[in-house]
Coordinates of C-alpha atoms in Angstrom, one line a residue:
X1 CA 155.8 143.0 115.8
X2 CA 156.8 139.3 115.9
X3 CA 159.5 139.9 113.3
X4 CA 160.9 142.9 115.3
X5 CA 160.9 140.8 118.5
X6 CA 162.8 137.9 116.7
X7 CA 165.3 140.3 115.4
X8 CA 165.8 141.8 118.8
X9 CA 166.4 138.3 120.4
X10 CA 168.7 137.2 117.5
X11 CA 170.8 140.3 118.0
X12 CA 171.2 139.6 121.7
X13 CA 172.2 135.9 121.0
X14 CA 174.6 137.1 118.3
X15 CA 176.4 139.4 120.7
X16 CA 176.5 136.7 123.3
X17 CA 177.8 134.0 121.0
X18 CA 180.5 136.3 119.6
X19 CA 181.8 137.1 123.1
X20 CA 181.2 140.8 122.5
X21 CA 181.8 142.8 125.7
X22 CA 178.9 144.8 127.0
X23 CA 179.8 148.1 128.5
X24 CA 178.5 148.9 132.0
X25 CA 175.1 150.7 132.4
X26 CA 175.5 154.4 132.2
X27 CA 171.9 155.4 131.6
X28 CA 169.4 156.6 134.3
X29 CA 166.6 154.2 135.1
X30 CA 164.1 156.2 133.0
X31 CA 166.2 155.4 129.9
X32 CA 166.9 151.7 130.5
X33 CA 164.2 150.6 128.0
X34 CA 164.8 153.4 125.5
X35 CA 167.0 151.3 123.2
X36 CA 168.3 147.7 122.8
X37 CA 171.8 148.7 123.8
X38 CA 170.6 150.4 127.0
X39 CA 168.4 147.4 127.9
X40 CA 171.3 144.9 127.4
X41 CA 173.9 147.1 129.2
X42 CA 171.6 147.6 132.2
X43 CA 170.6 143.9 132.4
X44 CA 166.9 144.6 132.0
X45 CA 166.2 143.2 128.5
X46 CA 163.6 140.7 129.7
X47 CA 161.8 143.4 131.7
X48 CA 161.8 145.8 128.8
X49 CA 160.4 143.2 126.4
X50 CA 157.6 142.4 128.8
X51 CA 156.9 146.0 129.6
X52 CA 156.7 147.0 125.9
X53 CA 154.4 144.0 125.2
X54 CA 152.1 145.0 128.1
X55 CA 152.1 148.7 127.1
X56 CA 151.2 147.8 123.5
X57 CA 148.4 145.6 124.8
X58 CA 146.8 148.4 126.9
X59 CA 147.2 151.1 124.3
X60 CA 145.8 149.1 121.3
X61 CA 142.4 148.4 123.0
X62 CA 141.2 151.2 125.4
X63 CA 142.2 154.9 125.6
X64 CA 144.1 155.9 128.7
X65 CA 142.6 158.1 131.4
X66 CA 143.6 161.7 130.8
X67 CA 144.5 163.8 133.9
X68 CA 145.5 167.4 133.8
X69 CA 147.1 169.1 136.9
X70 CA 147.0 172.9 137.1
X71 CA 149.4 173.9 139.8
X72 CA 152.1 176.3 141.1
X73 CA 155.7 175.3 141.7
X74 CA 155.9 176.7 145.3
X75 CA 152.3 176.1 146.5
X76 CA 152.5 173.7 149.4
X77 CA 149.3 172.0 148.5
X78 CA 150.4 171.5 144.8
X79 CA 153.7 170.1 145.9
X80 CA 152.1 167.7 148.4
X81 CA 149.6 166.4 145.8
X82 CA 152.2 166.1 143.1
X83 CA 154.8 164.3 145.3
X84 CA 152.6 162.1 147.5
X85 CA 149.7 161.2 145.2
X86 CA 150.1 162.0 141.5
X87 CA 153.7 161.0 140.8
X88 CA 153.4 157.6 142.6
X89 CA 150.1 156.8 140.9
X90 CA 151.6 157.8 137.5
X91 CA 154.6 155.5 138.1
X92 CA 152.4 152.6 138.8
X93 CA 149.7 153.3 136.1
X94 CA 151.5 155.1 133.4
X95 CA 150.4 152.5 130.8
X96 CA 146.8 153.6 131.4
X97 CA 147.2 157.1 132.7
X98 CA 148.3 160.2 130.6
X99 CA 149.3 163.2 132.7
X100 CA 149.5 166.8 131.6
X101 CA 151.2 169.3 133.9
X102 CA 150.3 172.9 133.6
X103 CA 152.5 175.1 135.9
X104 CA 150.9 178.5 136.3
X105 CA 148.1 178.3 138.9
X106 CA 147.0 181.6 140.4
X107 CA 149.5 183.7 138.6
X108 CA 148.5 186.9 136.7
X109 CA 149.9 188.1 133.4
X110 CA 150.2 191.5 131.7
X111 CA 151.7 192.6 128.4
X112 CA 154.2 195.4 128.1
X113 CA 154.1 195.5 124.2
X114 CA 157.3 193.4 124.1
X115 CA 156.7 190.4 126.3
X116 CA 154.4 189.0 128.9
X117 CA 155.0 189.8 132.5
X118 CA 154.0 187.3 135.2
X119 CA 153.2 187.9 138.8
X120 CA 153.0 184.8 140.9
X121 CA 151.2 184.0 144.2
X122 CA 154.4 183.0 146.0
X123 CA 156.7 185.6 144.4
X124 CA 159.4 185.8 141.8
X125 CA 160.9 182.5 142.8
X126 CA 157.7 180.7 142.0
X127 CA 157.5 182.4 138.6
X128 CA 161.0 181.1 137.9
X129 CA 160.0 177.6 139.1
X130 CA 157.0 177.6 136.9
X131 CA 159.1 178.7 133.9
X132 CA 161.8 176.0 134.5
X133 CA 159.1 173.3 134.7
X134 CA 157.3 174.6 131.6
X135 CA 160.6 174.6 129.6
X136 CA 161.5 171.1 130.9
X137 CA 158.1 169.8 129.7
X138 CA 158.6 171.4 126.3
X139 CA 162.1 170.0 125.9
X140 CA 161.6 166.4 127.0
X141 CA 157.8 165.9 127.2
X142 CA 156.3 163.9 130.1
X143 CA 159.7 162.4 130.8
X144 CA 160.3 165.7 132.6
X145 CA 157.9 164.5 135.3
X146 CA 160.7 162.7 137.0
X147 CA 162.8 165.9 137.1
X148 CA 159.9 167.9 138.3
X149 CA 159.1 165.4 141.0
X150 CA 162.8 165.6 142.1
X151 CA 162.5 169.4 142.3
X152 CA 159.2 169.5 144.1
X153 CA 160.2 166.9 146.7
X154 CA 163.4 168.7 147.5
X155 CA 163.8 171.4 150.2
X156 CA 164.8 174.0 147.6
X157 CA 162.7 173.7 144.4
X158 CA 164.8 176.2 142.3
X159 CA 168.3 175.3 143.4
X160 CA 167.7 171.6 143.0
X161 CA 166.6 171.9 139.4
X162 CA 170.0 171.5 137.7
X163 CA 171.1 168.5 139.8
X164 CA 167.7 166.9 139.2
X165 CA 168.1 167.3 135.5
X166 CA 171.5 165.8 135.6
X167 CA 170.2 162.8 137.5
X168 CA 167.1 162.0 135.4
X169 CA 167.7 163.6 132.0
X170 CA 171.6 163.8 131.7
X171 CA 171.4 164.2 127.9
X172 CA 169.6 167.6 128.3
X173 CA 172.0 170.5 129.0
X174 CA 171.1 172.9 131.7
X175 CA 172.0 175.7 129.4
X176 CA 169.3 174.6 127.0
X177 CA 166.7 174.9 129.8
X178 CA 167.9 178.3 130.9
X179 CA 167.9 179.6 127.3
X180 CA 164.2 178.6 127.1
X181 CA 163.5 180.2 130.5
X182 CA 165.2 183.5 129.7
X183 CA 164.0 183.8 126.1
X184 CA 160.9 184.2 124.0
X185 CA 160.2 180.4 124.0
X186 CA 159.7 180.3 127.8
X187 CA 157.7 183.6 127.8
X188 CA 155.4 182.1 125.2
X189 CA 155.1 178.8 126.9
X190 CA 154.0 180.5 130.1
X191 CA 151.5 182.6 128.2
X192 CA 150.0 179.5 126.7
X193 CA 149.7 178.0 130.2
X194 CA 148.0 181.2 131.3
X195 CA 145.5 180.9 128.4
X196 CA 144.9 177.3 129.2
X197 CA 144.3 178.0 132.9
X198 CA 142.0 180.9 132.0
X199 CA 139.9 178.7 129.8
X200 CA 139.1 176.2 132.5
X201 CA 135.3 175.5 132.9
X202 CA 134.4 175.9 135.6
X203 CA 137.1 178.5 136.4
X204 CA 139.6 177.3 139.0
X205 CA 139.5 178.9 142.4
X206 CA 142.4 177.1 144.0
X207 CA 145.4 174.8 143.1
X208 CA 146.1 172.0 142.8
X209 CA 143.2 171.8 140.3
X210 CA 142.6 168.5 138.7
X211 CA 140.6 167.6 135.5
X212 CA 140.0 164.1 134.5
X213 CA 139.1 163.3 130.9
X214 CA 138.5 167.0 130.4
X215 CA 136.1 167.3 133.4
X216 CA 136.3 168.9 136.8
X217 CA 133.7 168.5 139.5
X218 CA 133.9 168.8 143.3
X219 CA 133.5 165.0 143.5
X220 CA 136.3 164.2 141.0
X221 CA 138.6 166.7 142.9
X222 CA 137.8 165.1 146.2
X223 CA 138.3 161.5 144.9
X224 CA 141.6 162.5 143.1
X225 CA 143.1 164.1 146.2
X226 CA 141.9 161.4 148.6
X227 CA 142.5 158.2 146.6
X228 CA 143.9 158.8 143.0
X229 CA 145.0 155.3 142.3
X230 CA 141.6 153.7 142.9
X231 CA 139.9 156.5 141.0
X232 CA 142.1 156.0 137.9
X233 CA 141.6 152.2 138.1
X234 CA 137.8 152.6 138.3
X235 CA 137.8 155.0 135.3
X236 CA 140.0 152.9 133.1
X237 CA 137.8 150.7 130.9
X238 CA 140.3 148.1 129.8
X239 CA 142.1 145.2 131.6
X240 CA 143.2 146.5 135.0
X241 CA 146.9 146.7 135.6
X242 CA 148.3 144.7 138.5
X243 CA 148.8 147.9 140.5
X244 CA 145.0 148.3 140.6
X245 CA 145.0 145.5 143.2
X246 CA 146.5 147.8 145.7
X247 CA 144.7 150.5 147.7
X248 CA 145.9 154.0 148.4
X249 CA 143.8 156.2 150.6
X250 CA 145.4 159.3 151.9
X251 CA 143.7 162.7 152.2
X252 CA 145.3 165.9 151.0
X253 CA 143.3 169.0 151.8
X254 CA 145.9 171.7 151.4
X255 CA 145.2 174.3 148.7
X256 CA 146.4 177.7 147.5
X257 CA 143.3 179.7 146.8
X258 CA 142.9 182.1 143.9
X259 CA 142.5 185.6 145.2

């Protein structure tokens, strides 16, 4: 670790001493710390070094809190919780909070001997939104959360998807996402989400449905939807991040019930 840090610093000094020109920042904020070049070009090298050190410190000592969100792309309650509670908490606590998103919710599936057919609570548009978000998660992992947040916080979830992708994950082609959505890959991903949702214990009867460290109780759901940041801070057993010094208490009681 020390050797790598020294090499990183020496590389920066070498570039500065040689008078090497640094190209302007062209990466989105989510990618600024993804490489040495990006950090230098975007003027955030010190921040990235500090962030990487802090992240390493947290992860080497205590496991992160595990949160799974079972939701629907067009459910008002799901969108409200994701946008106003989960995403801000994840941004502040992502070093100690691992989030898994499972877009499916109260949908139903059947099999026509060739592929799975999905019927969604809020219609075909929601099925498409669920599929797009499942494919995004498959293609770029949890980094897709920024794209999904952008979609879910817009006035038109579906039509904003491509522009949100270009903004937050410009290296991913929209064609790749739609190939997943329209092909066997997307169909299988949604089937896996259906199986995962069906395996919940206790079974879900509304969305958003939250599990924390593999557990769901009425009390956990209430605390997660009322004050997620303090809840995660209280559950994390290591040194508390600075963000745990803040308090966030907003109540979100909107749900889409499973019929």
